[in-house]
mmCIF file of C-alpha atoms in Angstrom:
data_model
loop_
_atom_site.group_PDB
_atom_site.id
_atom_site.type_symbol
_atom_site.label_atom_id
_atom_site.label_comp_id
_atom_site.label_asym_id
_atom_site.label_seq_id
_atom_site.Cartn_x
_atom_site.Cartn_y
_atom_site.Cartn_z
ATOM 1 C CA MET A 1 23.527 -163.103 95.884
ATOM 2 C CA SER A 2 25.059 -162.882 99.316
ATOM 3 C CA GLY A 3 28.814 -163.157 99.913
ATOM 4 C CA GLU A 4 28.360 -166.476 101.672
ATOM 5 C CA ASP A 5 26.508 -167.914 98.663
ATOM 6 C CA SER A 6 29.532 -167.284 96.460
ATOM 7 C CA VAL A 7 31.953 -169.173 98.707
ATOM 8 C CA LEU A 8 32.870 -172.822 98.344
ATOM 9 C CA PRO A 9 33.322 -174.228 101.875
ATOM 10 C CA LEU A 10 36.512 -176.127 102.603
ATOM 11 C CA ILE A 11 37.637 -177.655 105.886
ATOM 12 C CA ALA A 12 41.313 -177.830 106.757
ATOM 13 C CA VAL A 13 42.137 -180.501 109.326
ATOM 14 C CA VAL A 14 45.469 -180.719 111.135
ATOM 15 C CA PHE A 15 45.637 -184.280 112.423
ATOM 16 C CA SER A 16 47.793 -187.289 113.169
ATOM 17 C CA LEU A 17 47.274 -190.915 114.052
ATOM 18 C CA HIS A 18 49.907 -190.393 116.754
ATOM 19 C CA PRO A 19 48.087 -190.571 120.122
ATOM 20 C CA ALA A 20 49.691 -187.346 121.383
ATOM 21 C CA VAL A 21 48.042 -185.240 118.676
ATOM 22 C CA HIS A 22 44.404 -184.169 118.651
ATOM 23 C CA SER A 23 42.723 -183.095 115.413
ATOM 24 C CA THR A 24 41.878 -179.441 114.916
ATOM 25 C CA LEU A 25 39.555 -178.057 112.247
ATOM 26 C CA TYR A 26 39.965 -174.721 110.473
ATOM 27 C CA GLY A 27 37.225 -173.377 108.222
ATOM 28 C CA LEU A 28 38.243 -172.048 104.821
ATOM 29 C CA GLY A 29 36.279 -170.410 102.053
ATOM 30 C CA ALA A 30 37.160 -170.429 98.339
ATOM 31 C CA SER A 31 35.788 -167.414 96.486
ATOM 32 C CA ALA A 32 35.777 -166.551 92.795
ATOM 33 C CA SER A 33 38.560 -164.002 93.084
ATOM 34 C CA PRO A 34 42.098 -164.695 91.832
ATOM 35 C CA HIS A 35 43.682 -164.482 95.282
ATOM 36 C CA GLY A 36 41.971 -167.721 96.239
ATOM 37 C CA ILE A 37 41.103 -168.918 99.716
ATOM 38 C CA GLU A 38 41.065 -167.172 103.052
ATOM 39 C CA LEU A 39 41.650 -168.610 106.486
ATOM 40 C CA ALA A 40 38.326 -168.194 108.269
ATOM 41 C CA GLN A 41 38.340 -169.772 111.707
ATOM 42 C CA ARG A 42 35.049 -168.007 112.429
ATOM 43 C CA LEU A 43 33.393 -170.666 110.277
ATOM 44 C CA VAL A 44 32.405 -173.635 112.427
ATOM 45 C CA TYR A 45 31.663 -177.025 110.925
ATOM 46 C CA ALA A 46 30.079 -180.005 112.578
ATOM 47 C CA ASP A 47 32.411 -182.956 112.979
ATOM 48 C CA HIS A 48 30.076 -185.181 110.985
ATOM 49 C CA LEU A 49 31.001 -183.255 107.810
ATOM 50 C CA VAL A 50 34.600 -184.475 108.061
ATOM 51 C CA PRO A 51 35.808 -188.093 107.846
ATOM 52 C CA ASP A 52 37.669 -189.509 110.833
ATOM 53 C CA ASP A 53 41.461 -189.295 110.972
ATOM 54 C CA ALA A 54 42.058 -192.744 109.485
ATOM 55 C CA GLU A 55 39.832 -191.980 106.503
ATOM 56 C CA LEU A 56 41.431 -188.552 106.090
ATOM 57 C CA LEU A 57 44.839 -190.238 105.927
ATOM 58 C CA ARG A 58 43.462 -192.590 103.297
ATOM 59 C CA GLY A 59 42.237 -189.536 101.362
ATOM 60 C CA CYS A 60 45.709 -187.987 101.552
ATOM 61 C CA ARG A 61 47.254 -191.223 100.300
ATOM 62 C CA ARG A 62 44.803 -191.283 97.374
ATOM 63 C CA LEU A 63 45.639 -187.693 96.441
ATOM 64 C CA LEU A 64 49.371 -188.416 96.651
ATOM 65 C CA TYR A 65 48.918 -191.405 94.342
ATOM 66 C CA GLU A 66 46.936 -189.247 91.921
ATOM 67 C CA VAL A 67 49.536 -186.449 91.864
ATOM 68 C CA TYR A 68 52.855 -188.214 92.486
ATOM 69 C CA HIS A 69 52.256 -191.509 90.689
ATOM 70 C CA ASP A 70 49.674 -190.789 87.986
ATOM 71 C CA GLU A 71 50.585 -187.207 87.154
ATOM 72 C CA LEU A 72 54.286 -186.876 87.978
ATOM 73 C CA GLN A 73 55.086 -190.519 87.142
ATOM 74 C CA TRP A 74 57.242 -190.876 90.264
ATOM 75 C CA SER A 75 58.289 -194.410 91.092
ATOM 76 C CA PRO A 76 60.127 -194.175 94.435
ATOM 77 C CA ASN A 77 62.855 -196.574 95.446
ATOM 78 C CA ALA A 78 61.149 -199.341 97.392
ATOM 79 C CA ASP A 79 64.460 -200.164 99.115
ATOM 80 C CA ALA A 80 64.904 -196.657 100.548
ATOM 81 C CA HIS A 81 64.776 -196.268 104.321
ATOM 82 C CA THR A 82 61.493 -194.335 103.864
ATOM 83 C CA GLN A 83 59.890 -197.706 103.011
ATOM 84 C CA PHE A 84 57.696 -196.473 100.200
ATOM 85 C CA ALA A 85 54.700 -198.629 99.288
ATOM 86 C CA LEU A 86 52.298 -198.201 96.374
ATOM 87 C CA ASP A 87 48.906 -199.914 96.584
ATOM 88 C CA HIS A 88 47.895 -199.887 92.927
ATOM 89 C CA ASP A 89 44.621 -201.715 93.544
ATOM 90 C CA ASN A 90 43.379 -198.952 95.843
ATOM 91 C CA SER A 91 45.457 -196.083 94.395
ATOM 92 C CA LEU A 92 47.351 -195.320 97.614
ATOM 93 C CA PHE A 93 50.846 -193.789 97.969
ATOM 94 C CA MET A 94 52.296 -194.686 101.388
ATOM 95 C CA ASP A 95 55.432 -194.894 103.511
ATOM 96 C CA ARG A 96 56.506 -195.686 107.079
ATOM 97 C CA TYR A 97 56.089 -192.104 108.367
ATOM 98 C CA ASP A 98 52.397 -191.785 107.479
ATOM 99 C CA GLU A 99 50.959 -192.808 110.832
ATOM 100 C CA SER A 100 53.326 -190.764 113.011
ATOM 101 C CA ALA A 101 53.387 -187.594 110.902
ATOM 102 C CA VAL A 102 51.229 -184.518 111.440
ATOM 103 C CA TRP A 103 49.055 -184.018 108.351
ATOM 104 C CA ILE A 104 47.342 -180.970 106.942
ATOM 105 C CA ALA A 105 44.374 -182.093 104.839
ATOM 106 C CA VAL A 106 41.955 -179.763 103.054
ATOM 107 C CA PHE A 107 38.626 -181.525 102.672
ATOM 108 C CA SER A 108 35.831 -180.361 100.388
ATOM 109 C CA PRO A 109 32.390 -181.402 101.727
ATOM 110 C CA THR A 110 30.959 -180.460 98.330
ATOM 111 C CA HIS A 111 33.232 -182.884 96.496
ATOM 112 C CA GLY A 112 33.525 -185.392 99.341
ATOM 113 C CA ARG A 113 37.294 -185.717 99.056
ATOM 114 C CA VAL A 114 40.672 -184.443 100.223
ATOM 115 C CA VAL A 115 41.715 -181.798 97.693
ATOM 116 C CA ALA A 116 45.061 -180.756 99.191
ATOM 117 C CA CYS A 117 47.483 -182.255 101.672
ATOM 118 C CA ALA A 118 50.929 -181.928 103.195
ATOM 119 C CA ARG A 119 52.644 -183.482 106.171
ATOM 120 C CA LEU A 120 55.167 -182.655 108.853
ATOM 121 C CA ILE A 121 57.473 -185.165 110.495
ATOM 122 C CA ALA A 122 57.955 -183.607 113.928
ATOM 123 C CA GLY A 123 61.133 -184.283 115.863
ATOM 124 C CA ALA A 124 59.094 -184.218 119.078
ATOM 125 C CA LEU A 125 57.076 -187.225 117.863
ATOM 126 C CA ALA A 126 59.796 -189.070 115.971
ATOM 127 C CA ALA A 127 60.333 -192.675 116.945
ATOM 128 C CA GLY A 128 63.872 -193.943 117.344
ATOM 129 C CA ALA A 129 66.814 -192.063 115.854
ATOM 130 C CA THR A 130 69.078 -192.116 112.835
ATOM 131 C CA ASP A 131 71.971 -190.997 115.024
ATOM 132 C CA HIS A 132 72.502 -190.836 118.792
ATOM 133 C CA ASP A 133 71.424 -187.195 118.933
ATOM 134 C CA LEU A 134 69.249 -186.839 115.837
ATOM 135 C CA PRO A 135 65.505 -187.503 115.503
ATOM 136 C CA ASP A 136 64.211 -190.011 112.964
ATOM 137 C CA LEU A 137 63.416 -187.519 110.213
ATOM 138 C CA ASP A 138 63.203 -188.729 106.644
ATOM 139 C CA MET A 139 65.963 -186.720 104.974
ATOM 140 C CA LEU A 140 68.395 -187.455 107.804
ATOM 141 C CA GLY A 141 68.115 -191.177 107.096
ATOM 142 C CA TYR A 142 69.650 -190.923 103.621
ATOM 143 C CA GLU A 143 73.350 -191.585 103.229
ATOM 144 C CA LEU A 144 73.811 -188.506 101.039
ATOM 145 C CA CYS A 145 72.109 -186.136 103.469
ATOM 146 C CA PRO A 146 74.542 -183.210 103.879
ATOM 147 C CA ASN A 147 76.289 -182.805 107.222
ATOM 148 C CA GLU A 148 75.255 -179.140 107.218
ATOM 149 C CA LEU A 149 71.630 -180.218 107.670
ATOM 150 C CA ARG A 150 72.520 -182.644 110.452
ATOM 151 C CA ASP A 151 74.455 -179.900 112.261
ATOM 152 C CA TRP A 152 71.567 -177.456 111.805
ATOM 153 C CA VAL A 153 69.138 -179.955 113.373
ATOM 154 C CA ARG A 154 71.482 -180.449 116.337
ATOM 155 C CA ASP A 155 71.708 -176.682 116.821
ATOM 156 C CA ILE A 156 67.923 -176.169 116.738
ATOM 157 C CA GLY A 157 67.238 -179.216 118.933
ATOM 158 C CA ALA A 158 65.439 -182.445 118.057
ATOM 159 C CA ALA A 159 62.195 -181.477 119.782
ATOM 160 C CA ASN A 160 62.062 -178.134 117.957
ATOM 161 C CA VAL A 161 62.548 -179.316 114.386
ATOM 162 C CA SER A 162 60.096 -180.613 111.784
ATOM 163 C CA GLU A 163 60.433 -181.751 108.183
ATOM 164 C CA GLY A 164 57.813 -180.689 105.636
ATOM 165 C CA GLN A 165 56.841 -183.119 102.874
ATOM 166 C CA ARG A 166 54.155 -184.536 100.600
ATOM 167 C CA LEU A 167 52.523 -181.330 99.380
ATOM 168 C CA ALA A 168 49.872 -182.198 96.805
ATOM 169 C CA VAL A 169 46.915 -180.252 95.404
ATOM 170 C CA ALA A 170 44.176 -181.641 93.159
ATOM 171 C CA LYS A 171 44.310 -180.143 89.653
ATOM 172 C CA GLU A 172 40.997 -178.301 89.876
ATOM 173 C CA PHE A 173 42.070 -176.511 93.070
ATOM 174 C CA ARG A 174 45.433 -175.188 91.903
ATOM 175 C CA SER A 175 44.087 -171.692 91.234
ATOM 176 C CA LEU A 176 43.542 -171.153 94.979
ATOM 177 C CA ASN A 177 47.098 -170.430 96.181
ATOM 178 C CA MET A 178 46.742 -173.536 98.306
ATOM 179 C CA PRO A 179 50.483 -173.961 99.075
ATOM 180 C CA LEU A 180 50.477 -170.638 100.932
ATOM 181 C CA HIS A 181 47.745 -171.865 103.233
ATOM 182 C CA MET A 182 49.396 -175.232 103.703
ATOM 183 C CA TYR A 183 52.554 -173.468 104.925
ATOM 184 C CA HIS A 184 50.424 -171.310 107.218
ATOM 185 C CA LEU A 185 48.433 -174.195 108.677
ATOM 186 C CA GLY A 186 51.558 -176.301 109.059
ATOM 187 C CA ALA A 187 53.093 -173.684 111.351
ATOM 188 C CA LEU A 188 50.082 -173.395 113.657
ATOM 189 C CA PRO A 189 50.780 -176.523 115.801
ATOM 190 C CA PHE A 190 54.225 -175.111 116.640
ATOM 191 C CA ILE A 191 53.152 -171.585 117.641
ATOM 192 C CA ASP A 192 49.910 -172.331 119.509
ATOM 193 C CA PRO A 193 50.407 -173.495 123.139
ATOM 194 C CA ALA A 194 47.188 -175.529 122.869
ATOM 195 C CA TRP A 195 49.100 -178.076 120.807
ATOM 196 C CA ASP A 196 51.232 -178.882 123.861
ATOM 197 C CA VAL A 197 53.784 -181.497 122.772
ATOM 198 C CA LEU A 198 54.366 -179.794 119.389
ATOM 199 C CA TYR A 199 54.587 -176.252 120.739
ATOM 200 C CA ALA A 200 57.975 -174.862 119.672
ATOM 201 C CA PRO A 201 57.684 -171.168 118.725
ATOM 202 C CA GLU A 202 61.480 -170.846 118.601
ATOM 203 C CA GLY A 203 61.822 -173.950 116.443
ATOM 204 C CA ALA A 204 62.051 -174.361 112.689
ATOM 205 C CA MET A 205 60.974 -176.466 109.726
ATOM 206 C CA PHE A 206 62.999 -177.609 106.725
ATOM 207 C CA ILE A 207 62.046 -178.875 103.282
ATOM 208 C CA SER A 208 63.740 -179.916 100.063
ATOM 209 C CA VAL A 209 62.209 -178.461 96.911
ATOM 210 C CA GLY A 210 62.425 -179.893 93.426
ATOM 211 C CA HIS A 211 60.183 -177.433 91.606
ATOM 212 C CA ARG A 212 61.381 -173.941 90.659
ATOM 213 C CA ARG A 213 58.055 -172.235 91.351
ATOM 214 C CA MET A 214 57.758 -173.858 94.764
ATOM 215 C CA HIS A 215 61.308 -172.744 95.527
ATOM 216 C CA GLU A 216 60.372 -169.165 94.618
ATOM 217 C CA LEU A 217 57.243 -169.369 96.770
ATOM 218 C CA ALA A 218 59.242 -170.713 99.725
ATOM 219 C CA ARG A 219 61.556 -167.721 99.487
ATOM 220 C CA LEU A 220 58.666 -165.264 99.172
ATOM 221 C CA ILE A 221 57.250 -166.372 102.507
ATOM 222 C CA GLY A 222 60.486 -166.139 104.416
ATOM 223 C CA GLY A 223 62.257 -169.398 103.605
ATOM 224 C CA THR A 224 66.056 -169.333 103.681
ATOM 225 C CA ASP A 225 68.248 -171.526 101.507
ATOM 226 C CA MET A 226 70.737 -173.557 103.500
ATOM 227 C CA LYS A 227 74.150 -172.384 102.323
ATOM 228 C CA ASP A 228 76.454 -174.870 100.625
ATOM 229 C CA ALA A 229 74.013 -177.720 101.234
ATOM 230 C CA GLU A 230 71.852 -179.653 98.786
ATOM 231 C CA MET A 231 69.942 -182.893 99.164
ATOM 232 C CA ARG A 232 70.421 -185.945 96.972
ATOM 233 C CA TYR A 233 68.211 -188.930 97.703
ATOM 234 C CA GLU A 234 70.110 -191.211 95.308
ATOM 235 C CA PRO A 235 73.647 -190.933 93.861
ATOM 236 C CA ASP A 236 72.282 -190.189 90.380
ATOM 237 C CA SER A 237 69.336 -188.024 91.463
ATOM 238 C CA GLU A 238 69.029 -184.268 91.087
ATOM 239 C CA ALA A 239 70.561 -182.086 93.818
ATOM 240 C CA LEU A 240 67.710 -180.232 95.548
ATOM 241 C CA PRO A 241 67.938 -177.005 97.552
ATOM 242 C CA ILE A 242 67.142 -177.214 101.270
ATOM 243 C CA VAL A 243 64.994 -174.384 102.619
ATOM 244 C CA THR A 244 64.448 -173.606 106.307
ATOM 245 C CA PHE A 245 61.647 -171.648 107.994
ATOM 246 C CA ALA A 246 61.465 -170.178 111.486
ATOM 247 C CA ASN A 247 58.160 -171.372 112.989
ATOM 248 C CA GLY A 248 57.230 -168.011 114.453
ATOM 249 C CA ASN A 249 57.711 -166.144 111.169
ATOM 250 C CA VAL A 250 55.633 -168.314 108.850
ATOM 251 C CA PRO A 251 52.116 -166.968 109.599
ATOM 252 C CA ALA A 252 53.220 -163.331 109.296
ATOM 253 C CA ASP A 253 55.153 -163.981 106.077
ATOM 254 C CA VAL A 254 52.260 -165.921 104.533
ATOM 255 C CA SER A 255 49.800 -163.197 105.499
ATOM 256 C CA ALA A 256 52.042 -160.574 103.909
ATOM 257 C CA GLN A 257 52.267 -162.547 100.679
ATOM 258 C CA LEU A 258 48.476 -163.031 100.583
ATOM 259 C CA GLN A 259 48.041 -159.286 101.106
ATOM 260 C CA ARG A 260 50.328 -158.626 98.131
ATOM 261 C CA LEU A 261 48.229 -160.987 96.024
ATOM 262 C CA ARG A 262 45.036 -159.204 97.106
ATOM 263 C CA GLU A 263 46.508 -155.836 96.169
ATOM 264 C CA GLN A 264 47.594 -157.123 92.769
ATOM 265 C CA GLU A 265 44.140 -158.580 92.185
ATOM 266 C CA GLN A 266 42.443 -155.302 93.124
ATOM 267 C CA LYS A 267 44.566 -153.414 90.587
ATOM 268 C CA MET A 268 43.384 -155.768 87.849
ATOM 269 C CA ARG A 269 39.696 -155.210 88.635
ATOM 270 C CA PRO A 270 37.671 -152.495 86.858
ATOM 271 C CA ALA A 271 36.854 -149.331 88.805
ATOM 272 C CA LEU A 272 33.316 -150.645 89.392
ATOM 273 C CA PRO A 273 33.309 -154.328 90.378
ATOM 274 C CA LEU A 274 31.256 -156.795 88.423
ATOM 275 C CA VAL A 275 28.336 -158.620 89.974
ATOM 276 C CA PRO A 276 29.729 -161.210 92.455
ATOM 277 C CA ASN A 277 30.527 -164.563 90.888
ATOM 278 C CA ALA A 278 30.243 -163.285 87.346
ATOM 279 C CA VAL A 279 33.413 -165.286 86.643
ATOM 280 C CA PRO A 280 33.323 -168.643 88.481
ATOM 281 C CA LEU A 281 36.350 -170.570 89.672
ATOM 282 C CA PRO A 282 37.891 -172.793 87.009
ATOM 283 C CA SER A 283 36.653 -176.388 87.287
ATOM 284 C CA LEU A 284 34.408 -175.523 90.244
ATOM 285 C CA GLN A 285 31.496 -174.296 88.133
ATOM 286 C CA LYS A 286 29.164 -177.020 89.372
ATOM 287 C CA TYR A 287 29.089 -175.287 92.729
ATOM 288 C CA VAL A 288 28.219 -171.881 91.237
ATOM 289 C CA VAL A 289 24.654 -172.500 90.088
ATOM 290 C CA SER A 290 22.732 -169.315 90.900
ATOM 291 C CA LEU A 291 22.746 -165.860 89.344
ATOM 292 C CA PRO A 292 21.972 -162.427 90.800
ATOM 293 C CA THR A 293 18.325 -161.535 90.173
ATOM 294 C CA ASP A 294 18.576 -157.759 90.641
ATOM 295 C CA PRO A 295 18.496 -155.724 87.400
ATOM 296 C CA LEU A 296 21.754 -154.119 86.377
ATOM 297 C CA PRO A 297 21.997 -150.522 87.659
ATOM 298 C CA THR A 298 21.519 -148.108 84.758
ATOM 299 C CA ALA A 299 24.089 -145.779 86.337
ATOM 300 C CA LEU A 300 26.865 -148.223 85.490
ATOM 301 C CA PRO A 301 29.010 -147.272 82.479
ATOM 302 C CA ALA A 302 27.847 -148.891 79.265
ATOM 303 C CA ALA A 303 31.033 -150.941 78.937
ATOM 304 C CA THR A 304 30.602 -152.352 82.463
ATOM 305 C CA ARG A 305 26.933 -153.230 81.831
ATOM 306 C CA ARG A 306 27.890 -154.945 78.567
ATOM 307 C CA HIS A 307 30.720 -156.877 80.261
ATOM 308 C CA THR A 308 28.400 -157.957 83.076
ATOM 309 C CA ARG A 309 25.650 -159.093 80.671
ATOM 310 C CA GLU A 310 28.214 -161.111 78.724
ATOM 311 C CA SER A 311 29.327 -162.765 81.987
ATOM 312 C CA HIS A 312 25.697 -163.584 82.859
ATOM 313 C CA SER A 313 25.163 -165.056 79.418
ATOM 314 C CA LEU A 314 28.270 -167.215 79.797
ATOM 315 C CA LEU A 315 27.089 -168.453 83.179
ATOM 316 C CA ARG A 316 23.627 -169.337 81.824
ATOM 317 C CA ARG A 317 25.159 -171.343 78.977
ATOM 318 C CA LEU A 318 27.440 -173.034 81.479
ATOM 319 C CA GLN A 319 24.541 -173.919 83.751
ATOM 320 C CA ARG A 320 22.593 -175.456 80.883
ATOM 321 C CA TYR A 321 25.662 -177.515 80.020
ATOM 322 C CA LEU A 322 26.114 -178.715 83.575
ATOM 323 C CA LYS A 323 22.501 -179.779 84.086
#
C-alpha cells in the first residue's frame, strides 16, 4: 500500500461571506498515526470538491448545533447582544457575527460534511463599534467584559485584533489533534500579505476558554493568560480565563507542539514499524478498506510478525463487518 492510499483527504477552507475576504483552500491529510493530521499545501483539490462559501457556513452551523446544542446542551441567552438563534428544524446554531466572521472549516470529501470549524471576528472587518474606539467584537459587547481586555484591544489597535470562537470538532475526528491545526490555520490570514485587509503580523488574537484541556493546549502553543482578567458572559456564569496570542508566533508554536507529538509517537512505536495502516483511525475504518498484499518479511522478529498478523486479522474482520 502506498503512503497516499493510507491518507484520508481533508480540505481546510478559510472563508468569509464578507466581500473583502476571498476563500483559500489548504489540503490536509489524516493518517493512521496518533499525531493526526499534517498541513499539506502541496495537495491541490479542484474547487468542485468543496461546497461554496454559503453552504460551508451552513455546514459549520450544523456542526455547532451538533456539538454545542446536542452534545454540550448549551442553551445561549437569546437576549444577549450576540443575538443567538437556534433553528431546530434544520439543526443550525447561529448568531449575528456569522456572515462577517472569518471561518476555518475542515471539509471531508469522503464524508461530504464539515468535520471541524472555528471562526475569527476580525477587528479590521467589524461593523460598527461597541465604544468610540473599540471594534464590534463579541466579548467587548458584554457588560461584564473586563476593562483590562478593552485596554489591551486599544493598545494593539482595532485593525490588528481578532477574537477566536466557535471551535467544534465532530466526535469521530477528535483523535486528529484538530484544534492545533485550527489555531495554525486561523493565524494564516494575519501573517500572509496575500490576505491584504486582514494582514496584521504584529497583531494578536484573544479567546476565552471554558475547558481545562483547551486552556492547557492554548498555553502549550504560546497563549498567554491575561493577568487579573476573566470573562463572565452573565452575572451567574462561570468566570473564564482570557488567553491572548501574538499572530506571528502561532504557526511556529503550533509546529513545535506537533513536532513534540511526533517524537512522543515515535517513542511508542516498536523498533520495526508495522505494515502501514495496520491500526486504522478510530471511527474512520470505512475509509481504510485495503490491505497490503506483500508477504510478511521472514527477517522480522517473531513477535513483530505475530503482532502484524493479528492486526491483519482484525482488519479483515472489520472489513467483513463494514460490507
